[in-house]
Short mmCIF file of C-alpha atoms in Angstrom, two decimals:
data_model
loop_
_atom_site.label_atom_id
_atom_site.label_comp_id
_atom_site.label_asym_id
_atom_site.label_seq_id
_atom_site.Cartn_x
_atom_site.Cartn_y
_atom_site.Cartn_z
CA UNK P 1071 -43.34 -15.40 -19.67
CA UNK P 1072 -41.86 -12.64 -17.94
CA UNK P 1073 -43.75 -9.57 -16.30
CA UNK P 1074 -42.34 -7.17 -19.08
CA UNK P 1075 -44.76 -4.41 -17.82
CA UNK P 1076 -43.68 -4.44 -14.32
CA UNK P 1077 -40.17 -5.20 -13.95
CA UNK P 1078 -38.59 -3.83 -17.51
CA UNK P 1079 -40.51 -0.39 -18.22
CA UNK P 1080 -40.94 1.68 -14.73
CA UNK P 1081 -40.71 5.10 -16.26
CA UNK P 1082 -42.10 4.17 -19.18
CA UNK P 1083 -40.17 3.25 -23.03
CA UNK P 1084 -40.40 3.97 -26.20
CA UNK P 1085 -40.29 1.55 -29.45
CA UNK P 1086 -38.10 3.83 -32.12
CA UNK P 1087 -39.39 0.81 -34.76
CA UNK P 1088 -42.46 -0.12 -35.82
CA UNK P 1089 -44.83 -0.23 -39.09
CA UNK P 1090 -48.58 -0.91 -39.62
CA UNK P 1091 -49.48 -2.18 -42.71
CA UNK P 1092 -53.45 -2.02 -43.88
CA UNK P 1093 -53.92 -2.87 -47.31
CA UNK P 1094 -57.28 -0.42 -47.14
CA UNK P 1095 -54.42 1.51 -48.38
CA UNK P 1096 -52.88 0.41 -51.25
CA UNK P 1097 -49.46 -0.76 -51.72
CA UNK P 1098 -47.16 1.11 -54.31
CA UNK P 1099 -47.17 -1.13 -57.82
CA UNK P 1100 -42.94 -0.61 -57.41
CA UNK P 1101 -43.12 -2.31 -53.52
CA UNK P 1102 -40.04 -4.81 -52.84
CA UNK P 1103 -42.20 -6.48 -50.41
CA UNK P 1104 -46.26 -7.60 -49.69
CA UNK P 1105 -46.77 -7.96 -46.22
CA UNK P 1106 -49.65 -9.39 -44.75
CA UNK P 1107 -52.18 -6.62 -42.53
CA UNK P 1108 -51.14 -5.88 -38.98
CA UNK P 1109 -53.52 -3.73 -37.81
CA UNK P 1110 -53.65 -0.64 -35.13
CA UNK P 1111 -55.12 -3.08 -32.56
CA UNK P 1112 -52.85 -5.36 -33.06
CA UNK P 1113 -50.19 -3.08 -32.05
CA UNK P 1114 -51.98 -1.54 -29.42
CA UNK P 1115 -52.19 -4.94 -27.67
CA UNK P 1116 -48.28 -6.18 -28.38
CA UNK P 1117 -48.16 -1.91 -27.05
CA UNK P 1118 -49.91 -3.14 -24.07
CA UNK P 1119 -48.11 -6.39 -23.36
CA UNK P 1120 -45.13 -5.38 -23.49
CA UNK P 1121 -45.83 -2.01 -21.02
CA UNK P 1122 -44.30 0.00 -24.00
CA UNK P 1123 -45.50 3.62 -23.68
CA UNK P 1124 -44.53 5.82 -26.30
CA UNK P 1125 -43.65 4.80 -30.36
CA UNK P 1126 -42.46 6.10 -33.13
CA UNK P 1127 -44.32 4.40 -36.29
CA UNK P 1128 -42.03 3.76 -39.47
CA UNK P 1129 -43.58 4.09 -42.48
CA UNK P 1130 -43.12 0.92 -44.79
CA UNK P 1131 -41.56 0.80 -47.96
CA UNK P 1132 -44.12 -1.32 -49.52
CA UNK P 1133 -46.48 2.32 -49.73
CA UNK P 1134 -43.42 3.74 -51.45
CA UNK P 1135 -42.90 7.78 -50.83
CA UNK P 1136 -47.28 8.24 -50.45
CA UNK P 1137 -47.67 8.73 -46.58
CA UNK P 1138 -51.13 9.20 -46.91
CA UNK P 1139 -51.35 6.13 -44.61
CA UNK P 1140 -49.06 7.28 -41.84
CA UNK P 1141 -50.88 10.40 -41.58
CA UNK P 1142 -54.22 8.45 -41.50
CA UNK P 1143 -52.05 6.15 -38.31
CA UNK P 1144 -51.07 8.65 -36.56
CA UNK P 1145 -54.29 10.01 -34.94
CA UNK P 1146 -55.70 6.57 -34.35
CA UNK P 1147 -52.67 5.28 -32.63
CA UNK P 1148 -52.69 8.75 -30.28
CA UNK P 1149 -50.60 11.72 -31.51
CA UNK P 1150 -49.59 12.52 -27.33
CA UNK P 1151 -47.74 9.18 -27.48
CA UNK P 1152 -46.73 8.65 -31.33
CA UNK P 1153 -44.27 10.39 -33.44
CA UNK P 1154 -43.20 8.72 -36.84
CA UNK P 1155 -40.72 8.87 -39.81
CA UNK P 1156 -42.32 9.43 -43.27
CA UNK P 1157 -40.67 8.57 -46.50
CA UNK P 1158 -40.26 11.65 -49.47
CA UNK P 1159 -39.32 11.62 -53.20
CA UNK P 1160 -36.99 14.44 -52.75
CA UNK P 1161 -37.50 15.64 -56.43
CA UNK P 1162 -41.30 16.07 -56.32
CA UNK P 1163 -42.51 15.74 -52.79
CA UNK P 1164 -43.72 19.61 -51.78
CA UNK P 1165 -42.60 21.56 -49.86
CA UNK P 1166 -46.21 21.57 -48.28
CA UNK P 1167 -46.64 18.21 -47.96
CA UNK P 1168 -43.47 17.56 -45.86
CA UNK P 1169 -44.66 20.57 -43.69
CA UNK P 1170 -48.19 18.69 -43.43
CA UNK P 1171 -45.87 15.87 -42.45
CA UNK P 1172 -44.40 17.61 -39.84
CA UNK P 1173 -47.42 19.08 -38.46
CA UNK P 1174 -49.37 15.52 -38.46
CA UNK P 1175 -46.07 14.13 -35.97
CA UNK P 1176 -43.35 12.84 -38.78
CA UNK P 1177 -39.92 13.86 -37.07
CA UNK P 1178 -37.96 12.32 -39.82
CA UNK P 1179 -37.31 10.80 -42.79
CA UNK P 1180 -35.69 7.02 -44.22
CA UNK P 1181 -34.22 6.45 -47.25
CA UNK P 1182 -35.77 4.23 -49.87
CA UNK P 1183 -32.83 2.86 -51.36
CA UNK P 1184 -34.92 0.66 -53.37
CA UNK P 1185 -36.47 3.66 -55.50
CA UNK P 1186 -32.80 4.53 -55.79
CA UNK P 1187 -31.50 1.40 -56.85
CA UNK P 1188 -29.08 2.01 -54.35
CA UNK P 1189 -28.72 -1.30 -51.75
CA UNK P 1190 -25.56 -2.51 -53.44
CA UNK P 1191 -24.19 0.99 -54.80
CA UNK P 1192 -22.57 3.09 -52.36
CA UNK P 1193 -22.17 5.93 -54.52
CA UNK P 1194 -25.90 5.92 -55.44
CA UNK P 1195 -26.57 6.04 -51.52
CA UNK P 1196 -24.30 8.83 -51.44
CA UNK P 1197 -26.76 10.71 -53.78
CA UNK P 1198 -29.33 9.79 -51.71
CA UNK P 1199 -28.53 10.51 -48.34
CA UNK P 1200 -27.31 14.21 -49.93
CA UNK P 1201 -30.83 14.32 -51.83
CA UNK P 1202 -33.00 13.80 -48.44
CA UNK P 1203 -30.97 16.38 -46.69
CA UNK P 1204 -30.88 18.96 -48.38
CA UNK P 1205 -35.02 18.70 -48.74
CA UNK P 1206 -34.83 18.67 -44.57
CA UNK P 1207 -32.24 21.39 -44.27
CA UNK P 1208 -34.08 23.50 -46.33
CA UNK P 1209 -36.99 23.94 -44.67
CA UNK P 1210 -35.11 23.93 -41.67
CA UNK P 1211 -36.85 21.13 -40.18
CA UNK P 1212 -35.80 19.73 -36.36
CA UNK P 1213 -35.85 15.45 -38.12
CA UNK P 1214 -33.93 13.20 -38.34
CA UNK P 1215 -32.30 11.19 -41.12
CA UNK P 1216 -31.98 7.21 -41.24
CA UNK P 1217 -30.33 4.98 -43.93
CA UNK P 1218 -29.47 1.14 -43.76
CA UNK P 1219 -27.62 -0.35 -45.94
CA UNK P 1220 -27.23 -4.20 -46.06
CA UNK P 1221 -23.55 -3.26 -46.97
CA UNK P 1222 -21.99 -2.58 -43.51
CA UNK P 1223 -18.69 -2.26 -44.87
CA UNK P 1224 -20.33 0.51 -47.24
CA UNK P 1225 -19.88 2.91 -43.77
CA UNK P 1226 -16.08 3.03 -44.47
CA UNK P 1227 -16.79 4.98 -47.31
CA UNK P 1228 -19.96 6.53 -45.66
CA UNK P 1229 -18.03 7.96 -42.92
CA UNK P 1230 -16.08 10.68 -44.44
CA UNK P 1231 -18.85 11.49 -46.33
CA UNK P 1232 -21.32 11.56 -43.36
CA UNK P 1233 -19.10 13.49 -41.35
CA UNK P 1234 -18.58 16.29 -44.67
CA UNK P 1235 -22.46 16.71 -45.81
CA UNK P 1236 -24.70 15.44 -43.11
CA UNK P 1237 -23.26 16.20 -39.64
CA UNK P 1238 -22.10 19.62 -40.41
CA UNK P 1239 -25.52 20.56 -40.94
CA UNK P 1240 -26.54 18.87 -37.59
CA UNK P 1241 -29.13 16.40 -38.95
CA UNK P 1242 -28.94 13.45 -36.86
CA UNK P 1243 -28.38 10.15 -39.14
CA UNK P 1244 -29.94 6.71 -37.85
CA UNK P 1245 -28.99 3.49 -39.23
CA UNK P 1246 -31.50 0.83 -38.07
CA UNK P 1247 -30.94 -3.28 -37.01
CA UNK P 1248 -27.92 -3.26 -35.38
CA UNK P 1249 -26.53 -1.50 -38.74
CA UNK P 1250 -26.95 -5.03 -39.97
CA UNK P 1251 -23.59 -6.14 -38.03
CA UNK P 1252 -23.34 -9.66 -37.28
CA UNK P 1253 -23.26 -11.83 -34.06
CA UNK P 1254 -20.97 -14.77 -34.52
CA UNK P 1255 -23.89 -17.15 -35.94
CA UNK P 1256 -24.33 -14.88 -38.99
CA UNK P 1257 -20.58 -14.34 -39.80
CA UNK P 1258 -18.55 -16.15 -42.22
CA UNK P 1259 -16.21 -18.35 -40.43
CA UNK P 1260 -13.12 -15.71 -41.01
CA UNK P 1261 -14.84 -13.52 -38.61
CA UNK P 1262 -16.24 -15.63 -35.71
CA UNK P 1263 -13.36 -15.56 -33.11
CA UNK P 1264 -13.36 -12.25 -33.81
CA UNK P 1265 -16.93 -10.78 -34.70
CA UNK P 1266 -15.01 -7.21 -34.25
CA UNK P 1267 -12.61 -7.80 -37.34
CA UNK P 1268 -16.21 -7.93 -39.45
CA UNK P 1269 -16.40 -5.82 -42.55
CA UNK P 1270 -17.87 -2.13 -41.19
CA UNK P 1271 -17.46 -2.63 -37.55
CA UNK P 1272 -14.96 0.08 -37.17
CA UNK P 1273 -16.19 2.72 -39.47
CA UNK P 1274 -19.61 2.11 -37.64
CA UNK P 1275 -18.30 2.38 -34.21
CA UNK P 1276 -16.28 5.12 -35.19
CA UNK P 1277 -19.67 7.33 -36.11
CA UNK P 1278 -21.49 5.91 -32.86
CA UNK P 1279 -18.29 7.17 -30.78
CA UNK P 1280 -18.60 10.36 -32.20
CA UNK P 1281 -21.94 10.94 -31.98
CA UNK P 1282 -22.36 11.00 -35.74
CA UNK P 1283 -24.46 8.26 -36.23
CA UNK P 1284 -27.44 6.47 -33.76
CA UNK P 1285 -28.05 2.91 -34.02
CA UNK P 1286 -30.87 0.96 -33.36
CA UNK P 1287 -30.68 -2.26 -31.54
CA UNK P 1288 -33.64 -3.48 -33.39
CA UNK P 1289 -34.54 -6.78 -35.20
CA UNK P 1290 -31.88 -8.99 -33.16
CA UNK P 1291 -33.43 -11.95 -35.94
CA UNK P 1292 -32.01 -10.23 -38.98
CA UNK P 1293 -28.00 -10.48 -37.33
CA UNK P 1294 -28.32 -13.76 -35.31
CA UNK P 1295 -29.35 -17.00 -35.68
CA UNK P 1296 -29.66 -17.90 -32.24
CA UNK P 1297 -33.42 -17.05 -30.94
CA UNK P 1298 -34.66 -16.23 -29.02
CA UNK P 1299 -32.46 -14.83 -26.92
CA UNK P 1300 -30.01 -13.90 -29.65
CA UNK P 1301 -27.33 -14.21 -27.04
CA UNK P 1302 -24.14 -14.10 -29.32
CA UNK P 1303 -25.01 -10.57 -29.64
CA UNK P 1304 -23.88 -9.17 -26.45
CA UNK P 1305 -20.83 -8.30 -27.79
CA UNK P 1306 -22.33 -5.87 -30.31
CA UNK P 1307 -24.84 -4.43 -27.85
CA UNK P 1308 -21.41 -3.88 -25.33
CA UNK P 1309 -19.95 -2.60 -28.50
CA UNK P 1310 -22.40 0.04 -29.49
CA UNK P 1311 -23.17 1.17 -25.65
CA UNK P 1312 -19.41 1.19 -24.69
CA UNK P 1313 -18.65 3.36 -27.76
CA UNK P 1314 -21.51 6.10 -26.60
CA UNK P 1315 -24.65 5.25 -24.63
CA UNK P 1316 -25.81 8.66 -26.03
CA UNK P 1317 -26.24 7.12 -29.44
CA UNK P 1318 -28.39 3.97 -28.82
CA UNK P 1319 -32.38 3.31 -29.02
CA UNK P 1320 -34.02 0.39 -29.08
CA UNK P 1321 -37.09 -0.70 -31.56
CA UNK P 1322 -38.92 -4.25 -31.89
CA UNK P 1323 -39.60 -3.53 -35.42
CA UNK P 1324 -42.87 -5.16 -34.71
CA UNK P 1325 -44.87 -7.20 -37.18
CA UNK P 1326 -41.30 -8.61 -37.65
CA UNK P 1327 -40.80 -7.92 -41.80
CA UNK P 1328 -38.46 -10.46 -43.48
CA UNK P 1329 -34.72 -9.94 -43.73
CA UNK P 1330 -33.99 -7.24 -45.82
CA UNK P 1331 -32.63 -8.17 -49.73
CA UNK P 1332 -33.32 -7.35 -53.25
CA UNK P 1333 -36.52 -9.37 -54.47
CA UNK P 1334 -37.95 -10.16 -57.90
CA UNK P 1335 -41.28 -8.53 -59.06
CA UNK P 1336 -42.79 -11.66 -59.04
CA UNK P 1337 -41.39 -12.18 -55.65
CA UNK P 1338 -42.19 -8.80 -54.26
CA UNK P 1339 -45.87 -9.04 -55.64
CA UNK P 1340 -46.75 -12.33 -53.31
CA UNK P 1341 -47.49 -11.52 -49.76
CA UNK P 1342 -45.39 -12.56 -47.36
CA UNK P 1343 -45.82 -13.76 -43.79
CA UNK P 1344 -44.12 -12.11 -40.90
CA UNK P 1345 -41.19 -13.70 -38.92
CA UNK P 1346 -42.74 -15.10 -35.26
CA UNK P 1347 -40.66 -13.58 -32.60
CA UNK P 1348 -40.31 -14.11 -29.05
CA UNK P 1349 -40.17 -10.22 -28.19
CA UNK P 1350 -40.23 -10.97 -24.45
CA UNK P 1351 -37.08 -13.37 -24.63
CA UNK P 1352 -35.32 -10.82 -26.55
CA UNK P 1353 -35.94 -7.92 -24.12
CA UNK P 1354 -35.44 -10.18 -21.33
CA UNK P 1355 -31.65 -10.63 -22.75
CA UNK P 1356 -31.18 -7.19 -23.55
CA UNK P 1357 -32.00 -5.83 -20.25
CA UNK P 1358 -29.43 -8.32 -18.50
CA UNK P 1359 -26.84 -6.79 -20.65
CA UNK P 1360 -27.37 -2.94 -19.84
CA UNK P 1361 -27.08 -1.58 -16.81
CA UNK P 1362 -30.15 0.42 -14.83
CA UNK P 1363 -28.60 3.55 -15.93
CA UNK P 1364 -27.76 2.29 -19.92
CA UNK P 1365 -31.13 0.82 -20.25
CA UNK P 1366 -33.10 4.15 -19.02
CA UNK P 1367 -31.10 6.18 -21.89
CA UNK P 1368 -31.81 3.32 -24.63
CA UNK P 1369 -35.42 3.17 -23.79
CA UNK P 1370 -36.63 6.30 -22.52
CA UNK P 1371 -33.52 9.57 -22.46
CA UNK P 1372 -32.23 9.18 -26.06
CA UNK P 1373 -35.91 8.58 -27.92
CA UNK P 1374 -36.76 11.20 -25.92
CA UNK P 1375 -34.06 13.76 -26.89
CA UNK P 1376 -34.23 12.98 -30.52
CA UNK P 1377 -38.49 11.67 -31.46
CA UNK P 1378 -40.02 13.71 -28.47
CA UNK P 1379 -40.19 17.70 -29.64
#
């Protein structure tokens, strides 16, 4: 077990991923996934054990676009150390809710593509992405915007799009996991002597390089097969730092949710347990990849910059 505390956080770090699920709040009927709890405490210990210092909680998809539990997190998890990203229905969500958002510590906003229909549409994630903005540009609002698709090679046609209705306005856009790129162990045969030539990998890097896009290195388990130290993923960790350290954060997406994919009611309805993750093993290889000054702006600068206002 290594001294995570002691060795990997001396100024501190923040975890740009996370959820708490309590079913004291009911799940939305539409919900493409029934986790099991995992509770404030919990997460206060894995906080704890891991020396993690700062967070910004998620809100899960399986409430649908009702925050009323994220709200309820917030102050219980400690408002001087946690920020969070809500979920809206752009259509009907007030404007004084989203203001009661922002004053309860929600400094941005994911996509449900799932309400949208969206995960294998581009266009329909198109509409989305130009739905959510607008609602934040609006009200003139200092969040941020994140969208993953399960498509990577979606972000070719993304890009130009991105760069036209999202960027100009200067909302920052965050895809999360890696922006579901592969390590070798994932990929199709095709790709694995060259995990670069992947479908998306350009487009992707292209945004990163930029500084049009921020990805999360988050959820090494939904890209590699190779736990716990997911070390065929070095490459894309080189990839996304090389392209613009700026642009990079870091979450555990702690309780560890399934892989993301489109699930039957029947399927969605029955809880489901949560992946078991070494966290430690994965941090361990992460840090041996980045150097002092890398790993200070994944973990504490670039959270910082964009979660802590």
């Amino acid at each position: 077990m290594i001294e995570t505390k002691r060795n990997y956080f001396p100024r501190g770090g923040w975890d740009t991923h996370h959820h708490i699920f309590d079913p004291s709040f009911p799940y939305s009927p539409d919900r493409h996934l029934t986790p099991p709890p995992a509770t404030i405490d919990a997460f206060t210990d894995f906080k704890k054990r891991l020396g993690i210092t700062k967070s910004v909680l998620t809100h899960g998809l399986s409430y649908g676009d009702d925050c009323s539990s994220l709200k309820a997190f917030i102050p219980e998890l400690g408002p001087e150390t946690t920020k969070a990203i809500g979920v809206i229905e752009p259509e009907t969500t007030s404007d004084d809710e989203i203001m009661a958002m922002h004053k309860a510590g929600v400094r941005g906003v994911r996509v449900n593509l799932y309400q949208y229909r969206a995960m294998a549409d581009v266009e329909l994630q198109k509409i989305a992405l130009s739905a959510h903005a607008a609602r934040i540009k609006k009200l003139s609002l200092p969040w941020s915007l994140t969208m993953t698709t399960i498509y990577p090679e979606f972000w070719s046609k993304l890009q130009p799009f991105v760069e036209e209705n999202i960027s100009r306005d200067g909302i920052p856009l965050i895809t999360d996991h890696f922006a579901l790129l592969k390590g070798p162990s994932m990929l199709p045969a095709e790709y694995r002597d060259d995990p670069t030539t992947q479908p998306g990998f350009e487009p992707i890097m292209n945004m990163v390089r930029t500084g049009r896009l921020y990805v999360k290195l988050s959820a090494p388990y939904r890209v590699s097969e190779q736990k716990p130290h997911y070390s065929d993923l070095k490459f894309l960790v080189r990839a996304f730092v090389d392209a613009n350290p700026n642009q990079i954060l870091w979450g555990s997406d702690w309780p560890h949710t399934p892989r993301m994919k489109v699930r039957t009611h029947e399927e969605a309805m029955a809880e489901t347990p949560f992946m078991d993750v070494d966290d430690e093993a994965w941090l361990q290889s992460l840090r041996s990849w980045l150097s002092d000054e890398e790993w200070d702006k994944v973990m504490v600068e670039n959270p910082s910059n964009l979660f802590g206002q």
